[in-house]
Tab-separated table of C-alpha atoms in Angstrom:
chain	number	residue	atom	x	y	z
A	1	UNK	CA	-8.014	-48.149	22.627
A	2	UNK	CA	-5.940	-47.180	19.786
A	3	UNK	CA	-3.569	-44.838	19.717
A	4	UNK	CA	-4.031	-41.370	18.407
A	5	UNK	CA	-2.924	-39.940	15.048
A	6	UNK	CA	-0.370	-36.980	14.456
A	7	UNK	CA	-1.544	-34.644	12.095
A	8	UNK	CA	0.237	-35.011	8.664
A	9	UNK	CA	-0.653	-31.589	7.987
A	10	UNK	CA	0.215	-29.815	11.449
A	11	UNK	CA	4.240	-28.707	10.469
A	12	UNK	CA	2.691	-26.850	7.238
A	13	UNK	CA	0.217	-24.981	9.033
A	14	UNK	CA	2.938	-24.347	11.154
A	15	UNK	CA	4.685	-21.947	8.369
A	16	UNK	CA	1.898	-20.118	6.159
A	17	UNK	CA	-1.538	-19.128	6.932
A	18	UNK	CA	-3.230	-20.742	3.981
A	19	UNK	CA	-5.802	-22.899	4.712
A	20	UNK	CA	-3.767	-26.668	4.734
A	21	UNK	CA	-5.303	-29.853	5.859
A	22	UNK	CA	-8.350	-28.846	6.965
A	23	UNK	CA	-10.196	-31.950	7.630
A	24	UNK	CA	-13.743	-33.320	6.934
A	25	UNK	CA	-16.694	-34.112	8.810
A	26	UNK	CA	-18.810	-36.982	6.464
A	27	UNK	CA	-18.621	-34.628	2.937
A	28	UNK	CA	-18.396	-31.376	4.812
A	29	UNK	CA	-15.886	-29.173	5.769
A	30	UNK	CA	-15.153	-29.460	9.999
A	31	UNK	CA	-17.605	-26.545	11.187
A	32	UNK	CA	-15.031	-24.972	12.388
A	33	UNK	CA	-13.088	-24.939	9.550
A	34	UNK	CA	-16.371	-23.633	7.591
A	35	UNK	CA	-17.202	-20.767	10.420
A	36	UNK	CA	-13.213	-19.648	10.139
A	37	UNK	CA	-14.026	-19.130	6.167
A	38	UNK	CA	-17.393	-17.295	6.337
A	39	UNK	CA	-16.144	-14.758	8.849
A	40	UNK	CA	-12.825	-13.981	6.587
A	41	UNK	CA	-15.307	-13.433	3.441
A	42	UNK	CA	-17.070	-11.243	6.154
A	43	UNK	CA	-14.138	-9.499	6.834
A	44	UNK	CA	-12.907	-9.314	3.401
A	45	UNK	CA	-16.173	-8.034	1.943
A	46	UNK	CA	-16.201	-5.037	5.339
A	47	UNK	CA	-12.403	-4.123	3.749
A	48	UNK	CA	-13.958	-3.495	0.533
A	49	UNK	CA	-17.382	-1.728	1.467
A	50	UNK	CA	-15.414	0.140	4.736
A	51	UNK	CA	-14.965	3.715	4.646
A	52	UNK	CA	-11.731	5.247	5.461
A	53	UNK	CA	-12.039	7.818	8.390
A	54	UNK	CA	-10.010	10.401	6.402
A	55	UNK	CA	-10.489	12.925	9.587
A	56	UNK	CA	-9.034	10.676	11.872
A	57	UNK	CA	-5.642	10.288	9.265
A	58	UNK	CA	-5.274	14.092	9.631
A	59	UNK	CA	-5.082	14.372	12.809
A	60	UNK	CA	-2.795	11.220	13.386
A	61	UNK	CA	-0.519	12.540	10.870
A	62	UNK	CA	-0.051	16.577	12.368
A	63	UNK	CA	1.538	18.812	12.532
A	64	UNK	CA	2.760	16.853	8.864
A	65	UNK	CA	0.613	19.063	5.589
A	66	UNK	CA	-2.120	17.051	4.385
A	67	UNK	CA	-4.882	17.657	1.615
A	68	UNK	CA	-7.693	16.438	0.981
A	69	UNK	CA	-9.665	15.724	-2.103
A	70	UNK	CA	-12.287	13.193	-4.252
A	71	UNK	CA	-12.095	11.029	-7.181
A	72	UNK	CA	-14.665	11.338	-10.274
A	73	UNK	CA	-16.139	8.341	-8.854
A	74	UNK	CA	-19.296	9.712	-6.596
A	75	UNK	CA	-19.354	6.755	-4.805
A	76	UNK	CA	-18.467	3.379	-3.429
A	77	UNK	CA	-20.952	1.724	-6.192
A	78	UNK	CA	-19.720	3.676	-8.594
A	79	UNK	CA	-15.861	3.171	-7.612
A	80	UNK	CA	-15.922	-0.401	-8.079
A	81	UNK	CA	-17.913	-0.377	-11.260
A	82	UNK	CA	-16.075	2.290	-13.004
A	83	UNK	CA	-12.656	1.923	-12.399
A	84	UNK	CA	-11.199	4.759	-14.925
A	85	UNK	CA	-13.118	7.304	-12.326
A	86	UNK	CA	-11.437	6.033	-9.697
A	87	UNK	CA	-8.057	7.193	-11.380
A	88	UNK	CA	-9.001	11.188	-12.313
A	89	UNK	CA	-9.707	13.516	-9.461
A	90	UNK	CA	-12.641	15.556	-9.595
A	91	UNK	CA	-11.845	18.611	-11.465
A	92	UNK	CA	-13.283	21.353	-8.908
A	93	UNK	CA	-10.886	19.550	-6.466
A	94	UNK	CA	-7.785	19.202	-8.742
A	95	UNK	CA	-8.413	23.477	-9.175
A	96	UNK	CA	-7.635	23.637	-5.702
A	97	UNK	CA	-3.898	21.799	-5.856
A	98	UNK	CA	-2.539	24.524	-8.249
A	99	UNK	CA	-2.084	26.532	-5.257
A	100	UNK	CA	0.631	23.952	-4.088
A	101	UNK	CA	2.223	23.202	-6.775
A	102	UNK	CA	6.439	23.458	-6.060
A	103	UNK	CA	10.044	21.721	-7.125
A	104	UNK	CA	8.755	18.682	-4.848
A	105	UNK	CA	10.848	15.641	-4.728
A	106	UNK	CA	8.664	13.358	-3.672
A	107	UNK	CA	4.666	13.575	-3.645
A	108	UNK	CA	2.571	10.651	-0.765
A	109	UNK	CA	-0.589	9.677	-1.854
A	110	UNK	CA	-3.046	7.786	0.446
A	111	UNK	CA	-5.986	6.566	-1.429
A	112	UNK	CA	-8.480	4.174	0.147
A	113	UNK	CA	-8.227	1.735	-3.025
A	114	UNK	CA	-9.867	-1.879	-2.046
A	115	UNK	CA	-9.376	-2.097	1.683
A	116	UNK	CA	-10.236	0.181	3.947
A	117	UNK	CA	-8.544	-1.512	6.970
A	118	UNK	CA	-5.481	-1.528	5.863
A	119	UNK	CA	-5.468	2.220	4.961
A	120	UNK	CA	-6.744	3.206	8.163
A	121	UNK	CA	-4.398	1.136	9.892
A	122	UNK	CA	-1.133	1.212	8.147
A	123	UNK	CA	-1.249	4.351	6.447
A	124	UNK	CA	0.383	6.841	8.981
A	125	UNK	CA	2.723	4.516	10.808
A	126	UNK	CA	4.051	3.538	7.342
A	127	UNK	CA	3.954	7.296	6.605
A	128	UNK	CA	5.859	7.855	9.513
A	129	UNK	CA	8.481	5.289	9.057
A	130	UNK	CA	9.192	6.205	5.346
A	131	UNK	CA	9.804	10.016	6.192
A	132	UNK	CA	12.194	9.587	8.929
A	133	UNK	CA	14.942	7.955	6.836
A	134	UNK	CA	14.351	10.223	3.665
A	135	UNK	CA	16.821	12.902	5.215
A	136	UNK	CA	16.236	16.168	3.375
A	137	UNK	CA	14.010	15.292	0.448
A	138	UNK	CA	11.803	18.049	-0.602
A	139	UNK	CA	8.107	16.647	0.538
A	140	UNK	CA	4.821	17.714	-1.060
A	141	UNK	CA	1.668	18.186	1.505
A	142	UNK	CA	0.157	14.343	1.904
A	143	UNK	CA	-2.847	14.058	-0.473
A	144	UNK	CA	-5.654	12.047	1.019
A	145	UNK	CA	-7.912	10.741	-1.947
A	146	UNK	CA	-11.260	9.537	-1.625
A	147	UNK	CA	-12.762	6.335	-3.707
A	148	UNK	CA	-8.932	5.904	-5.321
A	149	UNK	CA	-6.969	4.006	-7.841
A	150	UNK	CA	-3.562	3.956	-8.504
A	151	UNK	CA	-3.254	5.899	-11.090
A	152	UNK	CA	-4.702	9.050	-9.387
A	153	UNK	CA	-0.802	9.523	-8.361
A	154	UNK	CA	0.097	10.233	-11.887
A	155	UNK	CA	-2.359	13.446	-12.389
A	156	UNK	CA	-1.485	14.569	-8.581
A	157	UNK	CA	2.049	13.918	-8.895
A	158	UNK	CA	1.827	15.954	-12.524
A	159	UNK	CA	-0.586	18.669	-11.191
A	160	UNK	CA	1.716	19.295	-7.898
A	161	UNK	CA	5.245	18.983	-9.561
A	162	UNK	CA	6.632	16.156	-8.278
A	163	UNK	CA	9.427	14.541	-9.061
A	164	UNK	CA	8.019	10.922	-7.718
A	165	UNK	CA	4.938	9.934	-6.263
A	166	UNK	CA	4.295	7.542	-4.080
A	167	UNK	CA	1.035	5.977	-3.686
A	168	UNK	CA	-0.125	4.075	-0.421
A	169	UNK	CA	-3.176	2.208	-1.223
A	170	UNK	CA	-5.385	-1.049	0.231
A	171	UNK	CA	-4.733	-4.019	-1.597
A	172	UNK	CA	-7.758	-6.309	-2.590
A	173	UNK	CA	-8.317	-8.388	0.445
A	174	UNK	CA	-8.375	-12.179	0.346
A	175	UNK	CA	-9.213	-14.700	2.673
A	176	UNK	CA	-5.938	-14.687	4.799
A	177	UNK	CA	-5.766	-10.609	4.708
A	178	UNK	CA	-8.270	-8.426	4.777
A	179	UNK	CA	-6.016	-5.816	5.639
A	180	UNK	CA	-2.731	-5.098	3.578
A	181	UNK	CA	-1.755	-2.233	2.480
A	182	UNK	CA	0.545	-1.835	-1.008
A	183	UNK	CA	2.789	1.097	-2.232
A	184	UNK	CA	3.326	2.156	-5.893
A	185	UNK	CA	5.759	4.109	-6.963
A	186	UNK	CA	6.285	6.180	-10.143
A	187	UNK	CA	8.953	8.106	-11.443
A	188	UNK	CA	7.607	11.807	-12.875
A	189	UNK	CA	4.281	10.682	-13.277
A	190	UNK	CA	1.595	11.574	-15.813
A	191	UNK	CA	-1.504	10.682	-16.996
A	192	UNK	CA	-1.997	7.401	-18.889
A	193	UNK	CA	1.567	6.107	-17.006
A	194	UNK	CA	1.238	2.149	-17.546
A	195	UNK	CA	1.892	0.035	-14.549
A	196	UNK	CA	5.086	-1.135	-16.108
A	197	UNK	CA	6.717	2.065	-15.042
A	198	UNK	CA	6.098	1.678	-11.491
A	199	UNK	CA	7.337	-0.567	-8.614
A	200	UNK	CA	5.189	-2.386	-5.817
A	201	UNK	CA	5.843	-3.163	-2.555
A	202	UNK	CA	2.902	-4.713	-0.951
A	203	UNK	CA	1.727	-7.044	1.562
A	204	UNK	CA	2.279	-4.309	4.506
A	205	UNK	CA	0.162	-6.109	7.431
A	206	UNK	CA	0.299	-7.668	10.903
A	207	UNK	CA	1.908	-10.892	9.115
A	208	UNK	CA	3.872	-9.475	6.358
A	209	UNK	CA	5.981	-7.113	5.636
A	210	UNK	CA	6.938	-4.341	8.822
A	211	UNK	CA	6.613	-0.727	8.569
A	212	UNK	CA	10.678	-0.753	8.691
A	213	UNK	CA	10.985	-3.695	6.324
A	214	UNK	CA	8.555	-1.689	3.871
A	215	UNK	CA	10.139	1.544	4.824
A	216	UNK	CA	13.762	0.632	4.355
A	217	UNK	CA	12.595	-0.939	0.781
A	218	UNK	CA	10.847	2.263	-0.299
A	219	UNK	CA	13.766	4.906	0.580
A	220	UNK	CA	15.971	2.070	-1.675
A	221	UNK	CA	13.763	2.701	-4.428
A	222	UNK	CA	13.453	6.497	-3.964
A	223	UNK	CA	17.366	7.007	-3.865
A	224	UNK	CA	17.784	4.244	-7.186
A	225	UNK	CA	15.061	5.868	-9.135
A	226	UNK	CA	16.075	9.545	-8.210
A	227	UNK	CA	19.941	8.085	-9.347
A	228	UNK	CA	18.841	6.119	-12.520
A	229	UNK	CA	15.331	8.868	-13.285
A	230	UNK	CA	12.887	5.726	-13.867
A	231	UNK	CA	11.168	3.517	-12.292
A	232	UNK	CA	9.294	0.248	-13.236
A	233	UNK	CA	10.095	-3.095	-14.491
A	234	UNK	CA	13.620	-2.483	-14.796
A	235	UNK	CA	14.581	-0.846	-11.154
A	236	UNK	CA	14.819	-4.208	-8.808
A	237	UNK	CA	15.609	-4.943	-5.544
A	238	UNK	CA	18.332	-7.820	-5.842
A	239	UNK	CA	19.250	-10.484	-3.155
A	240	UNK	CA	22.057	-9.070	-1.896
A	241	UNK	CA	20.711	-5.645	-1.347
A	242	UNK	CA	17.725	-7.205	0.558
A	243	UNK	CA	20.162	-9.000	2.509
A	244	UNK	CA	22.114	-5.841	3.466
A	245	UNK	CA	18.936	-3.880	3.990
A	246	UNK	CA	18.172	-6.620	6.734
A	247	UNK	CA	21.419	-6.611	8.173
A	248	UNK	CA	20.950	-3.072	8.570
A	249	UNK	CA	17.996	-3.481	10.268
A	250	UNK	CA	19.606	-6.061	12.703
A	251	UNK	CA	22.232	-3.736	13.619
A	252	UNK	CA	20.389	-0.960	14.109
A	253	UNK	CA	18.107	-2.654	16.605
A	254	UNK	CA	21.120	-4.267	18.174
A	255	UNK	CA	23.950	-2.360	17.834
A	256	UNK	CA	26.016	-4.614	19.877
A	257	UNK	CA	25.156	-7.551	17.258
């Protein structure tokens, strides 16, 4: 009987969730292997189609403001074949904002974007985690927007007054994550901002970045951009102030450390 063979493959499976070494069976994929990828393009395709329970946000989120409104995009069809409606709101809706308009510092946006896992799930803890280390930043009302692009933050952020928006939005899911959520962030916002004026952090999920990793980022990039007034392609996080953001971290969740 011979002996068995280690798996060449087992130590980088070991560090990354891609889909390494996955074996055969004759010219087929292991049906395993082949059920694991149908029901993550299941999964990935529900993210897309899902709809966000907006109601259910609102009530995680009080006693916090919130609005809500609606993109120019009627519908989920619609939404992902015209993207430019996705990034106006829907002018009977945007009347309705006036009302609110102030000296904010800092405007949150949560549209559903691409994923709605990842907004429903994310959303308010990240929310959460963000707001407790801003200190005593002025804070619009949280905008909820339905069927959602990015760039809806710039005519919000315009319309309301704020200084920066922030948008938290699901990212378009793949076959490893159907449910991450990404953050965009734009210094005095306006319509027709290009995305080279903003800065990203994504990949907010069960296996990548936490709600205080993300958080601790975010409040980095509020205090630089508020300090420098810009944002984009040339406000970055370098090495060593990741490194001392984690250290922070550490200490704070072992002080004795």
């Amino acid at each position: 009987m011979s002996e068995p063979v280690p798996d060449p493959y087992a130590r980088l499976r070991a560090a990354t969730r891609a889909r390494i070494g996955l074996g055969r069976a004759g010219d087929a994929l292991p049906t395993s292997a082949l059920l694991d990828f149908q029901a993550a393009h299941s999964a990935a395709r529900d993210a897309v189609h899902g709809v966000v329970d907006f109601d259910a946000l609102e009530r995680e989120l009080a006693p916090r403001a919130s609005l809500r409104l609606r993109s120019q995009a009627d519908d989920r069809t619609t939404y992902l074949r015209r993207p430019d409606r996705g990034r106006r709101v829907l002018p009977g809706d945007l009347a309705r904002l006036e009302t609110h308009r102030g000296d904010w510092d800092l405007l949150i946006v949560v549209a559903d974007g691409l994923s709605a896992a990842a907004v429903q799930t994310h959303a308010v803890p990240l929310i959460e985690a963000l707001t407790s280390r801003l200190g005593g930043l002025r804070l619009a009302p949280v905008v909820f927007a339905e069927q959602a692009r990015v760039a809806i933050g710039d005519e919000l952020g315009e319309t309301l007054g704020a200084e920066l928006v922030a948008v938290l939005i699901g990212e378009r899911p793949g076959l490893s994550v159907a449910d991450s959520l990404g953050v965009y962030l734009s210094w005095r916002p306006r319509i027709g901002c290009p995305d080279s004026l903003r800065n990203c952090v994504s990949n907010i999920h069960g296996h990548g970045l936490s709600y205080a990793q993300a958080a601790d980022t975010l409040v980095w990039l509020i205090h630089e951009a508020r300090r420098r007034r810009l944002t984009g392609v040339t406000l970055k996080l370098d090495r060593q102030t990741e490194r001392s953001l984690e250290n922070g971290r550490r200490e704070a969740a072992d002080p004795e450390s």
